Short mmCIF file of C-alpha atoms in Angstrom, two decimals:
data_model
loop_
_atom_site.label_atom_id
_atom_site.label_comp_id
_atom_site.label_asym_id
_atom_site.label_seq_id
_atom_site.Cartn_x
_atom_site.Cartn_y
_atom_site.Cartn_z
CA UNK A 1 -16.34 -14.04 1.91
CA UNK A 2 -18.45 -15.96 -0.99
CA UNK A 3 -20.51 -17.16 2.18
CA UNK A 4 -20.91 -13.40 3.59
CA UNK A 5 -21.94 -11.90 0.06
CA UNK A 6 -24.49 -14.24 -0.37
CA UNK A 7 -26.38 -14.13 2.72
CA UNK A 8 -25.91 -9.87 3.03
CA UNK A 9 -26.09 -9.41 -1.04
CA UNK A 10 -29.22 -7.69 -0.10
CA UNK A 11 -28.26 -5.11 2.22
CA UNK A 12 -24.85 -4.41 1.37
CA UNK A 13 -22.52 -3.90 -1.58
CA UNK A 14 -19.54 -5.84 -2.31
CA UNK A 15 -17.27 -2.71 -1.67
CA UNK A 16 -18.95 -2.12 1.72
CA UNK A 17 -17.82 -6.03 2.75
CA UNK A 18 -14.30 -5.58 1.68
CA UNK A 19 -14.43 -2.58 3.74
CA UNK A 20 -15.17 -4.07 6.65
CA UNK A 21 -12.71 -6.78 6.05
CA UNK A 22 -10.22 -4.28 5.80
CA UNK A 23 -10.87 -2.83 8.86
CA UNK A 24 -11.35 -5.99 10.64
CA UNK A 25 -7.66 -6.35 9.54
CA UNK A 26 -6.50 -3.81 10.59
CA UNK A 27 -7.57 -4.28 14.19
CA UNK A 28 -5.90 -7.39 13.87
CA UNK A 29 -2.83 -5.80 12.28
CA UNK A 30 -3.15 -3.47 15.54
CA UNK A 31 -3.29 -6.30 18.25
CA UNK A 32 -0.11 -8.07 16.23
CA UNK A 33 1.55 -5.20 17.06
CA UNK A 34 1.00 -4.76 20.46
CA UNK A 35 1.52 -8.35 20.73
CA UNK A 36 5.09 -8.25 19.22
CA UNK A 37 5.68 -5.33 20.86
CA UNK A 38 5.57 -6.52 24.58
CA UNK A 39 6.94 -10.12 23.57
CA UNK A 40 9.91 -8.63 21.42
CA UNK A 41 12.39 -6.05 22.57
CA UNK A 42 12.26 -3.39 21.09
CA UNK A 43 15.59 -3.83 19.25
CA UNK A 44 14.08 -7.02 17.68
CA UNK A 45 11.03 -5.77 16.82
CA UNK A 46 12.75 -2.69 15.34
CA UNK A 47 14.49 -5.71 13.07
CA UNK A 48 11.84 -7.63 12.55
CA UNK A 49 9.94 -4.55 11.19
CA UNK A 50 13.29 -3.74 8.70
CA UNK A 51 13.69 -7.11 7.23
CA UNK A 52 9.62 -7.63 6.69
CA UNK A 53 10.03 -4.17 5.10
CA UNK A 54 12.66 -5.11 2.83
CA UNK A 55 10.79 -8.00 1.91
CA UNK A 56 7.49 -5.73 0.74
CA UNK A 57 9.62 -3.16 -0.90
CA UNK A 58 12.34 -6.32 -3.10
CA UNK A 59 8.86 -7.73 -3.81
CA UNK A 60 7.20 -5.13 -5.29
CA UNK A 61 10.04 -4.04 -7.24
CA UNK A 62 10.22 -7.77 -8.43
CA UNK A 63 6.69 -7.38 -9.82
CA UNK A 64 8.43 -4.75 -12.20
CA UNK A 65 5.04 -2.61 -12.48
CA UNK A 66 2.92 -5.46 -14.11
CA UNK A 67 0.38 -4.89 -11.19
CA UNK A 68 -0.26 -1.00 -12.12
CA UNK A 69 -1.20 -2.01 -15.68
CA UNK A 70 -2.88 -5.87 -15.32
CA UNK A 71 -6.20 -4.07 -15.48
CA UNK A 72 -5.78 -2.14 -18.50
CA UNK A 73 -4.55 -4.99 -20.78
CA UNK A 74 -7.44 -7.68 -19.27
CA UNK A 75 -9.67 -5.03 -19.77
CA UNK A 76 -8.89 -4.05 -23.32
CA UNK A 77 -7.90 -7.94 -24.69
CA UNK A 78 -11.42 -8.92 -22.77
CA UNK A 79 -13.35 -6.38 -24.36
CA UNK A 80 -11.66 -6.67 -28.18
CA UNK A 81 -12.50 -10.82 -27.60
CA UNK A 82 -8.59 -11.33 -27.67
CA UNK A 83 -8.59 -14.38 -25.75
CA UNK A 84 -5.39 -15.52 -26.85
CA UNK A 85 -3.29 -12.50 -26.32
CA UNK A 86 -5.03 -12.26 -23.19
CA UNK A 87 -4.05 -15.73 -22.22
CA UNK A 88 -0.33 -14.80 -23.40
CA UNK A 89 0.12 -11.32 -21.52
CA UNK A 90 -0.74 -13.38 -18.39
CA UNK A 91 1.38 -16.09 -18.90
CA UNK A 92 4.47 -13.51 -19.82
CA UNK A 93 3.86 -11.34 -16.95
CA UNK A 94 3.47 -14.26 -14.32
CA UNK A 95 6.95 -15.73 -16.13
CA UNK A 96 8.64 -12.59 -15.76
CA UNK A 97 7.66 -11.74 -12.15
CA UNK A 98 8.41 -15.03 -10.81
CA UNK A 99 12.22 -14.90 -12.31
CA UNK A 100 12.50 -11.51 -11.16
CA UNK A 101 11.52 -12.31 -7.52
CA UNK A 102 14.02 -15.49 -7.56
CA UNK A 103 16.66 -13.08 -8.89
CA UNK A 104 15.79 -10.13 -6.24
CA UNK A 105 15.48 -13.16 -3.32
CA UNK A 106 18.80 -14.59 -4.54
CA UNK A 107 20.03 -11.35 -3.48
CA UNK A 108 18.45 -10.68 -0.54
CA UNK A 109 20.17 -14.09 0.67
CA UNK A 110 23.46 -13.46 -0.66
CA UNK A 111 23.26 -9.98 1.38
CA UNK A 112 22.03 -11.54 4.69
CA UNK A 113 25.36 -14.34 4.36
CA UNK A 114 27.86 -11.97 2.92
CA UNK A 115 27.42 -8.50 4.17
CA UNK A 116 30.02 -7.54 6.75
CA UNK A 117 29.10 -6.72 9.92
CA UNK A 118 25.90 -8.34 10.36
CA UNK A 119 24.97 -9.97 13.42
CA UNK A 120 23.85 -13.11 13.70
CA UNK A 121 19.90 -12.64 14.30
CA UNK A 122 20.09 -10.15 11.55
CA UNK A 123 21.47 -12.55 9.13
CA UNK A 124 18.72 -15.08 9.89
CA UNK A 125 15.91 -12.93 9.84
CA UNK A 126 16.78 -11.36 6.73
CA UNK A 127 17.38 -14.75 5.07
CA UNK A 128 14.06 -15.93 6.26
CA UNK A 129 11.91 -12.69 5.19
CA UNK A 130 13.52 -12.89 1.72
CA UNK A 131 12.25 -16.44 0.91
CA UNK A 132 8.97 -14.12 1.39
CA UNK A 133 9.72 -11.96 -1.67
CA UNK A 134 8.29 -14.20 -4.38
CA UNK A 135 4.98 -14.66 -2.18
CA UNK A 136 4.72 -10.73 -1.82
CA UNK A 137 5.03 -10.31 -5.86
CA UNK A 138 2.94 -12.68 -6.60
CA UNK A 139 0.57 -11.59 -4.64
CA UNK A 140 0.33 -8.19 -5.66
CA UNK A 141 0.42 -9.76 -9.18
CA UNK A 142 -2.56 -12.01 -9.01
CA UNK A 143 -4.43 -9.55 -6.64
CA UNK A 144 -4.61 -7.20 -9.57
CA UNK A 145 -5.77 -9.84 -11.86
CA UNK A 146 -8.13 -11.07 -9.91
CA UNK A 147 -9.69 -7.75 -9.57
CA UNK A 148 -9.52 -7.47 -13.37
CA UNK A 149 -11.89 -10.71 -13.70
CA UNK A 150 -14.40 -8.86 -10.30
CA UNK A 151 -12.67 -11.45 -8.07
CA UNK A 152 -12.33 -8.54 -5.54
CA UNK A 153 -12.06 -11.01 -2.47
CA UNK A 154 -9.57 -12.81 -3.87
CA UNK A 155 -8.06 -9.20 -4.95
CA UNK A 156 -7.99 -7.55 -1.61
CA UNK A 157 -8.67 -10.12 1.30
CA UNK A 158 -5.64 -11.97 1.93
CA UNK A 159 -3.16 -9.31 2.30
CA UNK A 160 -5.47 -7.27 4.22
CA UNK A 161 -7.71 -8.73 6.01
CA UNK A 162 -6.29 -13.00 6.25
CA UNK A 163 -2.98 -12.24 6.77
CA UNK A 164 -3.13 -10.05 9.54
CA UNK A 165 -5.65 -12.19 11.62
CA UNK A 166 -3.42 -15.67 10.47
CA UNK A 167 -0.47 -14.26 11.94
CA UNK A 168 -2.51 -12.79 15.31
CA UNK A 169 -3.38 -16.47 16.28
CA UNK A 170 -0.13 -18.12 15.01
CA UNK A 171 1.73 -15.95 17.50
CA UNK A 172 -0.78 -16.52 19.86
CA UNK A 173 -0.53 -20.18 19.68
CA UNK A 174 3.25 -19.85 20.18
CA UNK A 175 3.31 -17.61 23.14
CA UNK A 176 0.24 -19.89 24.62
CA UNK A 177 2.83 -22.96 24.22
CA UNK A 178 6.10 -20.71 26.45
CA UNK A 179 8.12 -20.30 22.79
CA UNK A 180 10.11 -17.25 23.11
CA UNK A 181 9.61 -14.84 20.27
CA UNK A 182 12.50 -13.59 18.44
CA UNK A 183 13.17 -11.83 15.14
CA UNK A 184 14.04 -14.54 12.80
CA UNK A 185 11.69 -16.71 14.16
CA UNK A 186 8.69 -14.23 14.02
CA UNK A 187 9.89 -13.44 10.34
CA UNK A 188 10.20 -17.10 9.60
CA UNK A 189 6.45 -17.20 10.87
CA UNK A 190 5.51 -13.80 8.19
CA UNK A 191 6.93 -15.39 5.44
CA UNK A 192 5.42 -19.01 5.96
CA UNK A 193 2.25 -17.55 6.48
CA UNK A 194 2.84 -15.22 3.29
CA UNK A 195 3.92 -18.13 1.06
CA UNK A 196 0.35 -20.19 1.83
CA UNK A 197 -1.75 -17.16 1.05
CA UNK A 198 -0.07 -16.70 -2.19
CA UNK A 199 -0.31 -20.33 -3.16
CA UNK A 200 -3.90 -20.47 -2.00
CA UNK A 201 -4.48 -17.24 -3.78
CA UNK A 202 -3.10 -18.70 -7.31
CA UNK A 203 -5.07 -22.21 -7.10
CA UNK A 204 -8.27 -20.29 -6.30
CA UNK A 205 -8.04 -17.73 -9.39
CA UNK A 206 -6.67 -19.96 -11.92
CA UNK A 207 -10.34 -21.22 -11.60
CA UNK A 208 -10.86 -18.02 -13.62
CA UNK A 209 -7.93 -16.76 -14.94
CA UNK A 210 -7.12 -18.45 -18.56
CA UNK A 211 -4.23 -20.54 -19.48
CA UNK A 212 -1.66 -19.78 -21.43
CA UNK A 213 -2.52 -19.96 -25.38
CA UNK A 214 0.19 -18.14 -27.42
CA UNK A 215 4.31 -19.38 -26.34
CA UNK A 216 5.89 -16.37 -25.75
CA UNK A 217 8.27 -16.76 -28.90
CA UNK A 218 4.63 -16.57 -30.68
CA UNK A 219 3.50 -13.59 -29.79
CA UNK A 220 4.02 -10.63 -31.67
CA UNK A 221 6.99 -8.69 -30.85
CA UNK A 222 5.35 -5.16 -30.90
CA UNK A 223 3.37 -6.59 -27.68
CA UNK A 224 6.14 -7.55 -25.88
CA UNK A 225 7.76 -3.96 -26.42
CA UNK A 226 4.60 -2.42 -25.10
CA UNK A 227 4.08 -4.79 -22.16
CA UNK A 228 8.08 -4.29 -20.94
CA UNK A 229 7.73 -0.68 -21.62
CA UNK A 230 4.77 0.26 -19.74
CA UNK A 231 5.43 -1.69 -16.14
CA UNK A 232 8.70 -0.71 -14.80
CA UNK A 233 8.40 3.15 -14.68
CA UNK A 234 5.15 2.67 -12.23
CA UNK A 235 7.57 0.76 -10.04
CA UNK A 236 8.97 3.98 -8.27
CA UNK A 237 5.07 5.28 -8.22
CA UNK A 238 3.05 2.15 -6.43
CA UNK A 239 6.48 2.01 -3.69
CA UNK A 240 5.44 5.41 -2.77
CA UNK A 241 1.51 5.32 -2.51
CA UNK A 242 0.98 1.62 -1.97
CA UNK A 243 4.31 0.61 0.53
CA UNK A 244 5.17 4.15 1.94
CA UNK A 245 5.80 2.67 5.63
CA UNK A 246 7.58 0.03 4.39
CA UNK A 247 10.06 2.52 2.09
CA UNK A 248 10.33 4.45 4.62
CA UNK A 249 11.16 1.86 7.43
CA UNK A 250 13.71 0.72 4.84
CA UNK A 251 14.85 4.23 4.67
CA UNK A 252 15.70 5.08 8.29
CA UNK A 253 16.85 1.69 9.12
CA UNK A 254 20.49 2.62 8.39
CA UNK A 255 20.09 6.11 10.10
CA UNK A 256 18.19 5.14 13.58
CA UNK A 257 19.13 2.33 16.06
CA UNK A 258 16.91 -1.10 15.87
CA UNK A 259 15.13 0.15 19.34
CA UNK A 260 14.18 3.75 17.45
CA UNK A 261 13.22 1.95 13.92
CA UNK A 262 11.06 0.03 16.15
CA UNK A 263 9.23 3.53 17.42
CA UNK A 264 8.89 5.04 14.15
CA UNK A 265 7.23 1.53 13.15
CA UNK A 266 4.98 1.73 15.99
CA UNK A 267 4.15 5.39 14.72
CA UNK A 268 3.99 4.72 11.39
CA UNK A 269 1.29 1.73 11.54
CA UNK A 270 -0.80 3.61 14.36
CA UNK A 271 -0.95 6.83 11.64
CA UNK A 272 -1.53 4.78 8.50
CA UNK A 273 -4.69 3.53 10.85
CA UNK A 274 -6.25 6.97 11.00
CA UNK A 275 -5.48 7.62 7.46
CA UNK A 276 -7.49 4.39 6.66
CA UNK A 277 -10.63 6.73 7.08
CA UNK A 278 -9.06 9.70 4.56
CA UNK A 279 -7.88 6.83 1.91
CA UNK A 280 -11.59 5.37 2.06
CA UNK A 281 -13.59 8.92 1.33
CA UNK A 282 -10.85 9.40 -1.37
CA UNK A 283 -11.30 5.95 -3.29
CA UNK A 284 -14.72 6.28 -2.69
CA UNK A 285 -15.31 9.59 -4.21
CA UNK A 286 -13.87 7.94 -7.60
CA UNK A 287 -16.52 7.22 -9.27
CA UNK A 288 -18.22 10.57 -8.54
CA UNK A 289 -15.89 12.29 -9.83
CA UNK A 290 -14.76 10.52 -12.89
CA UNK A 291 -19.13 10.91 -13.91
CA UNK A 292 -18.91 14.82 -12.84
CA UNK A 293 -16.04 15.07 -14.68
CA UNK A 294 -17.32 12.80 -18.20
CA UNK A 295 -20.06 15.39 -17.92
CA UNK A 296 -18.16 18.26 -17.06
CA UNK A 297 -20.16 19.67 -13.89
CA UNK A 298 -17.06 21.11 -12.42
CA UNK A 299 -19.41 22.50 -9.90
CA UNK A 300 -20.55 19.32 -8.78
CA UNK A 301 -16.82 18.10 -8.23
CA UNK A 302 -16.62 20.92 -5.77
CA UNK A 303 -19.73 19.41 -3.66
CA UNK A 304 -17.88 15.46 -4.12
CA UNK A 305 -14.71 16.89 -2.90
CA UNK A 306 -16.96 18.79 0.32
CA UNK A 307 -17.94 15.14 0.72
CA UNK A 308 -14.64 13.32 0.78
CA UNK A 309 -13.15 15.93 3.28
CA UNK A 310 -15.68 15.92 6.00
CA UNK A 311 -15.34 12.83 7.50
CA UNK A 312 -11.34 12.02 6.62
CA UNK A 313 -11.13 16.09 8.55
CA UNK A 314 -13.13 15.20 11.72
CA UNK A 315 -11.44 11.60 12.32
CA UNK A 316 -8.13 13.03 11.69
CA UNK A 317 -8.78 16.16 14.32
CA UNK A 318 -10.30 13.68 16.43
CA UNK A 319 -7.30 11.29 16.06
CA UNK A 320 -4.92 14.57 17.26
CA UNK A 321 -6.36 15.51 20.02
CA UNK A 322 -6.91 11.46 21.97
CA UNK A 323 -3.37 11.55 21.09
CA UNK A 324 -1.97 14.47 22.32
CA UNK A 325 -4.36 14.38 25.69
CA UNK A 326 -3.89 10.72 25.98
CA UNK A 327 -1.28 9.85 23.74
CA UNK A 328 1.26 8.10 26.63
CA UNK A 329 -1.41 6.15 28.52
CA UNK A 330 -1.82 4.36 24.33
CA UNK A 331 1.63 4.19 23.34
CA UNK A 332 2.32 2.64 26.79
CA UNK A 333 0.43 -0.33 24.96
CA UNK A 334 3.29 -1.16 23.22
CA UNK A 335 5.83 -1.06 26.50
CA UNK A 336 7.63 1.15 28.23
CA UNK A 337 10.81 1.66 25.45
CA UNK A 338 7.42 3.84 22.95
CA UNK A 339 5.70 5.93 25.65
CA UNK A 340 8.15 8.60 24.84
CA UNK A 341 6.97 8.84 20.95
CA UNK A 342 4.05 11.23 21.73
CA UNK A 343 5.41 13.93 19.02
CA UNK A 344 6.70 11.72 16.52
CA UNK A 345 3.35 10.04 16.34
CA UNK A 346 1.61 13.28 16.57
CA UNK A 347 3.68 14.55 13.44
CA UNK A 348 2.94 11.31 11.87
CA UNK A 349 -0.83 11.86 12.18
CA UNK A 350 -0.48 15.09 11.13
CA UNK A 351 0.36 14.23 7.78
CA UNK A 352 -3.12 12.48 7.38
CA UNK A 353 -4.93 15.34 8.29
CA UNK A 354 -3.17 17.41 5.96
CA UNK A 355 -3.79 14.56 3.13
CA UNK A 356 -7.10 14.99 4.48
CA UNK A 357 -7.08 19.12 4.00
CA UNK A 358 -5.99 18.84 0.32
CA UNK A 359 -8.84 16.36 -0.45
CA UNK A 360 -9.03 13.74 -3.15
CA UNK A 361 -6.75 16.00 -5.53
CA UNK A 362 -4.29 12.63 -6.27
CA UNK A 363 -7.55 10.45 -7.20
CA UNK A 364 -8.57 13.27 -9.46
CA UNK A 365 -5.39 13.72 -10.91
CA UNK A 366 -6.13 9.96 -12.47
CA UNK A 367 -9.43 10.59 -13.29
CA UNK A 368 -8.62 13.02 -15.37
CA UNK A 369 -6.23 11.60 -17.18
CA UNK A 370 -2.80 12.72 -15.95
CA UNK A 371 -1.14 9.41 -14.76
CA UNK A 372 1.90 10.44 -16.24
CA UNK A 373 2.30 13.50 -14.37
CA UNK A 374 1.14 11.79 -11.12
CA UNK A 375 3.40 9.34 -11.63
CA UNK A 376 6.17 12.29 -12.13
CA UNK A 377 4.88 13.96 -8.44
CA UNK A 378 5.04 10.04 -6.73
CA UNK A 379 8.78 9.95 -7.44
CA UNK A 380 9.43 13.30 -6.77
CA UNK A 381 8.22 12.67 -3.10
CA UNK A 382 9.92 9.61 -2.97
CA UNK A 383 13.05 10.97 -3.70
CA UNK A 384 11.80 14.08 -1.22
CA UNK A 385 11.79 11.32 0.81
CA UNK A 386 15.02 9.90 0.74
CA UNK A 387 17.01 13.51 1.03
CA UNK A 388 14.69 14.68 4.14
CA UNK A 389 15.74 11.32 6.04
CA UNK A 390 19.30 11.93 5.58
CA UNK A 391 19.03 15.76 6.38
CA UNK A 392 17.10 15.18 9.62
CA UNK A 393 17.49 11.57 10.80
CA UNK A 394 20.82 11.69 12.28
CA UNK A 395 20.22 14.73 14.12
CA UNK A 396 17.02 14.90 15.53
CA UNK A 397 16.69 10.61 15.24
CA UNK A 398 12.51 9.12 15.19
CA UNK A 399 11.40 12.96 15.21
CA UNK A 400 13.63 13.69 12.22
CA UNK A 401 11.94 10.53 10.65
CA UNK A 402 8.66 11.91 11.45
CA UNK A 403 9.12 15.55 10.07
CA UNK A 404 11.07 13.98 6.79
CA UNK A 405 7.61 12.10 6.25
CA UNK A 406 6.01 15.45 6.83
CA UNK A 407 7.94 17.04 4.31
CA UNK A 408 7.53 14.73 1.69
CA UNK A 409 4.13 14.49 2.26
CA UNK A 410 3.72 18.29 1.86
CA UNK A 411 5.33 18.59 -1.31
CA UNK A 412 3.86 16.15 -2.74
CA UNK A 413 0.10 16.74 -2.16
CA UNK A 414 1.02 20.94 -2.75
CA UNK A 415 2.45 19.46 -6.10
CA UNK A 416 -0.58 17.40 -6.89
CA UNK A 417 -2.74 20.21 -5.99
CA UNK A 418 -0.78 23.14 -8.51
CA UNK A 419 -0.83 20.09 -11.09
CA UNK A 420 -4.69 19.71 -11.39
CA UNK A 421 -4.91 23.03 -10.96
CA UNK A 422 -2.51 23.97 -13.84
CA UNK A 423 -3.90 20.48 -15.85
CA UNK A 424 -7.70 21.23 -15.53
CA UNK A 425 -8.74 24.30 -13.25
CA UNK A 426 -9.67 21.82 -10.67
CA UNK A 427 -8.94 22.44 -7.07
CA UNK A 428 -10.31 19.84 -3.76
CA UNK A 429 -8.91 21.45 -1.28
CA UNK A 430 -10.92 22.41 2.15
CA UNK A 431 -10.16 26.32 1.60
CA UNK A 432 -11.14 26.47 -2.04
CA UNK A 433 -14.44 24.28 -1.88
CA UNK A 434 -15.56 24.70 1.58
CA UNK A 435 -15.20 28.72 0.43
CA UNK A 436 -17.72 28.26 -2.50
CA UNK A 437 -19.62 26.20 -0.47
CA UNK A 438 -20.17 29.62 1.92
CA UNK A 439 -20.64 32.25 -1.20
CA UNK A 440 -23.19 29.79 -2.54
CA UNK A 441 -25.06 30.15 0.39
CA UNK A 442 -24.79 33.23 0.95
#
């Protein structure tokens, strides 16, 4: 990436290079999935996808919220020239995280050996993805600090963009030598592969991050307070908007055989690709709106929010209609067992377009100032979530699953939108500015 920036610095920005990294990962993400798809049944890859899923959700929980704030304290110690305290909030919150992921992978293990009923590929797999958990947290951990410092490939490249392609060609090396793929060997694989990013990830930033200063027993207790007291409640908030497939995988893993968490995996992924476009207008739209805002041009966040809808509208139509005219002949990609998922994935999709619709109204929500309420709306849907999947799951099985995301997704982003509304007058949805957009013209 250093190598890349250099050579391009002149023609394109920083963000622009991460961007296509990202996407370059997801294609790869994409190919691992056909890949497992037609070298896994589908019952195994409907495991594999739970137990890697459990993993991401028990490792972000283990990071206890520390990665939602990182920024905020760096920023504020760096800029006050408190190099010390700065040293010591590191050093706690690394400390902390790391015993919290040992604790949440001693249980992980303990459930994988001791829970009745549990077959024996399911006990494996689940023992192997949770030696993951401490990898995953730490990650997410130093990712945020290492954006705090402008280490942004170190931030966002190996979860997004290294990982994916890593595990591509270690499959591909074991399918080009005849090893059969199975679940516990193919999570066994993820969480190798996740452990070496994380360690390469630490060495590489503790270039730049500082060393710890202040022993905790030294540092002043009203710190510690605020440090404990401001992570954990944005647990609930980054499960929902940063690991929403994997919560939900989690989710409808007791409800839906392995085979049909498999298909709602498939869908998931495939939609979270389209809404890569919609989440890229939104985050980059930020900055717009947080200077339209500062100078209060409330006009001129109408025109930004035109902006971020446009393209996240017409990739998310176009996304619709190659599925539903050719959504089989895709899905068929994957195997016979997902050609049948046309609606759920269609449902699924759906969802982005109508994340598209309502525009960037979360990202202004935090641009103004509101985290707290936003915070209040992300566990709100979350717990949406949870009651939708257990209302509609056992009934109507992978389309229940797909209209309980739909659901969730409604209320939350109709919440978000009577929130700004209510908080600041704001609105960014298509009707409103696409309407003032007309009557200015005409």
């Amino acid at each position: 990436m250093a190598f890349l920036h250099r050579h391009l610095k002149p023609f394109v920005s920083t963000s622009s290079l991460l961007s296509l990294a990202r996407i370059a990962g997801a294609a790869a993400g994409f190919a691992t999935q056909v890949l497992l798809a037609r070298t896994l049944h589908a019952s195994a890859l409907g495991l594999f996808y739970s137990v890697t899923s459990l993993a991401a959700v028990m490792g972000m929980v283990a990071a206890l919220g520390y990665p939602s704030i990182a920024s905020r304290f760096v920023s504020r110690y760096r800029e006050k020239g408190r190099a010390g305290l700065l040293a010591a909030f590191i050093a706690y919150v690394r400390t902390t995280v790391t015993r919290s992921a040992v604790l949440a992978t001693s249980v992980v293990i303990a459930f994988a050996v001791f829970w009745p009923g549990l077959e024996l590929d399911a006990r494996i797999a689940t023992g192997a993805a949770a030696f993951a958990i401490p990898a995953i947290a730490a990650i997410e951990l130093n990712g945020s600090l290492a954006s705090s410092f402008r280490r942004f490939a170190l931030a966002y490249l190996p979860d997004t963009c290294i990982r994916p392609f890593v595990l591509l060609a270690a499959l591909l090396i074991l399918v080009a030598l005849g090893a059969t793929l199975t679940a516990p060997l193919t999570a066994g694989l993820f969480a190798i592969i996740i452990i070496g990013l994380a360690v390469v990830q630490y060495l590489l930033l503790s270039r730049t991050v500082p060393g710890a200063e202040i022993p905790e027993t030294e540092v002043p207790p009203r710190y510690l307070r605020i440090w404990r007291r401001e992570g954990p409640p944005l647990v609930l908030v980054a499960l929902y908007t940063s690991f929403f497939a994997d919560v939900d995988i989690l989710l409808v893993t007791p409800l839906l055989t392995s085979a049909d968490t498999a298909i709602i995996g498939i869908c998931l992924k495939m939609a979270l690709l389209v809404g890569f476009a919609v989440q890229v207008a939104h985050q980059v739209s930020v900055p717009d709106l947080a200077d339209a805002h500062a100078r209060k041009e409330h006009g001129h966040i109408d025109t930004i929010a035109l902006k971020a809808i446009g393209f996240p509208l017409a990739a998310t139509l176009g996304a619709m209609l190659v599925v539903a005219l050719w959504g089989e002949t895709i899905l068929s990609l994957f195997g016979p067992d997902f050609t049948g998922a046309k609606v759920p994935l269609l449902i699924l999709i759906g969802c982005q377009l109508v994340r598209a619709l309502f525009g960037p109204n979360v990202a202004l929500l935090s641009v103004i100032g509101a985290q707290r309420q936003n915070a209040l709306l992300a566990v709100t849907a979350l717990v949406v979530l949870v009651l939708t999947n257990l209302a509609l799951v056992p009934p109507l099985g992978v389309v229940g699953a797909a209209l309980a995301v739909a659901v969730a997704t409604l209320v939350w982003l109709s919440a978000c939108a009577v929130v700004l509304s209510r908080v600041s007058g704001l609105r960014t949805d298509a009707l409103h500015v696409m309407s003032r957009a007309l009557r200015e013209r005409g």
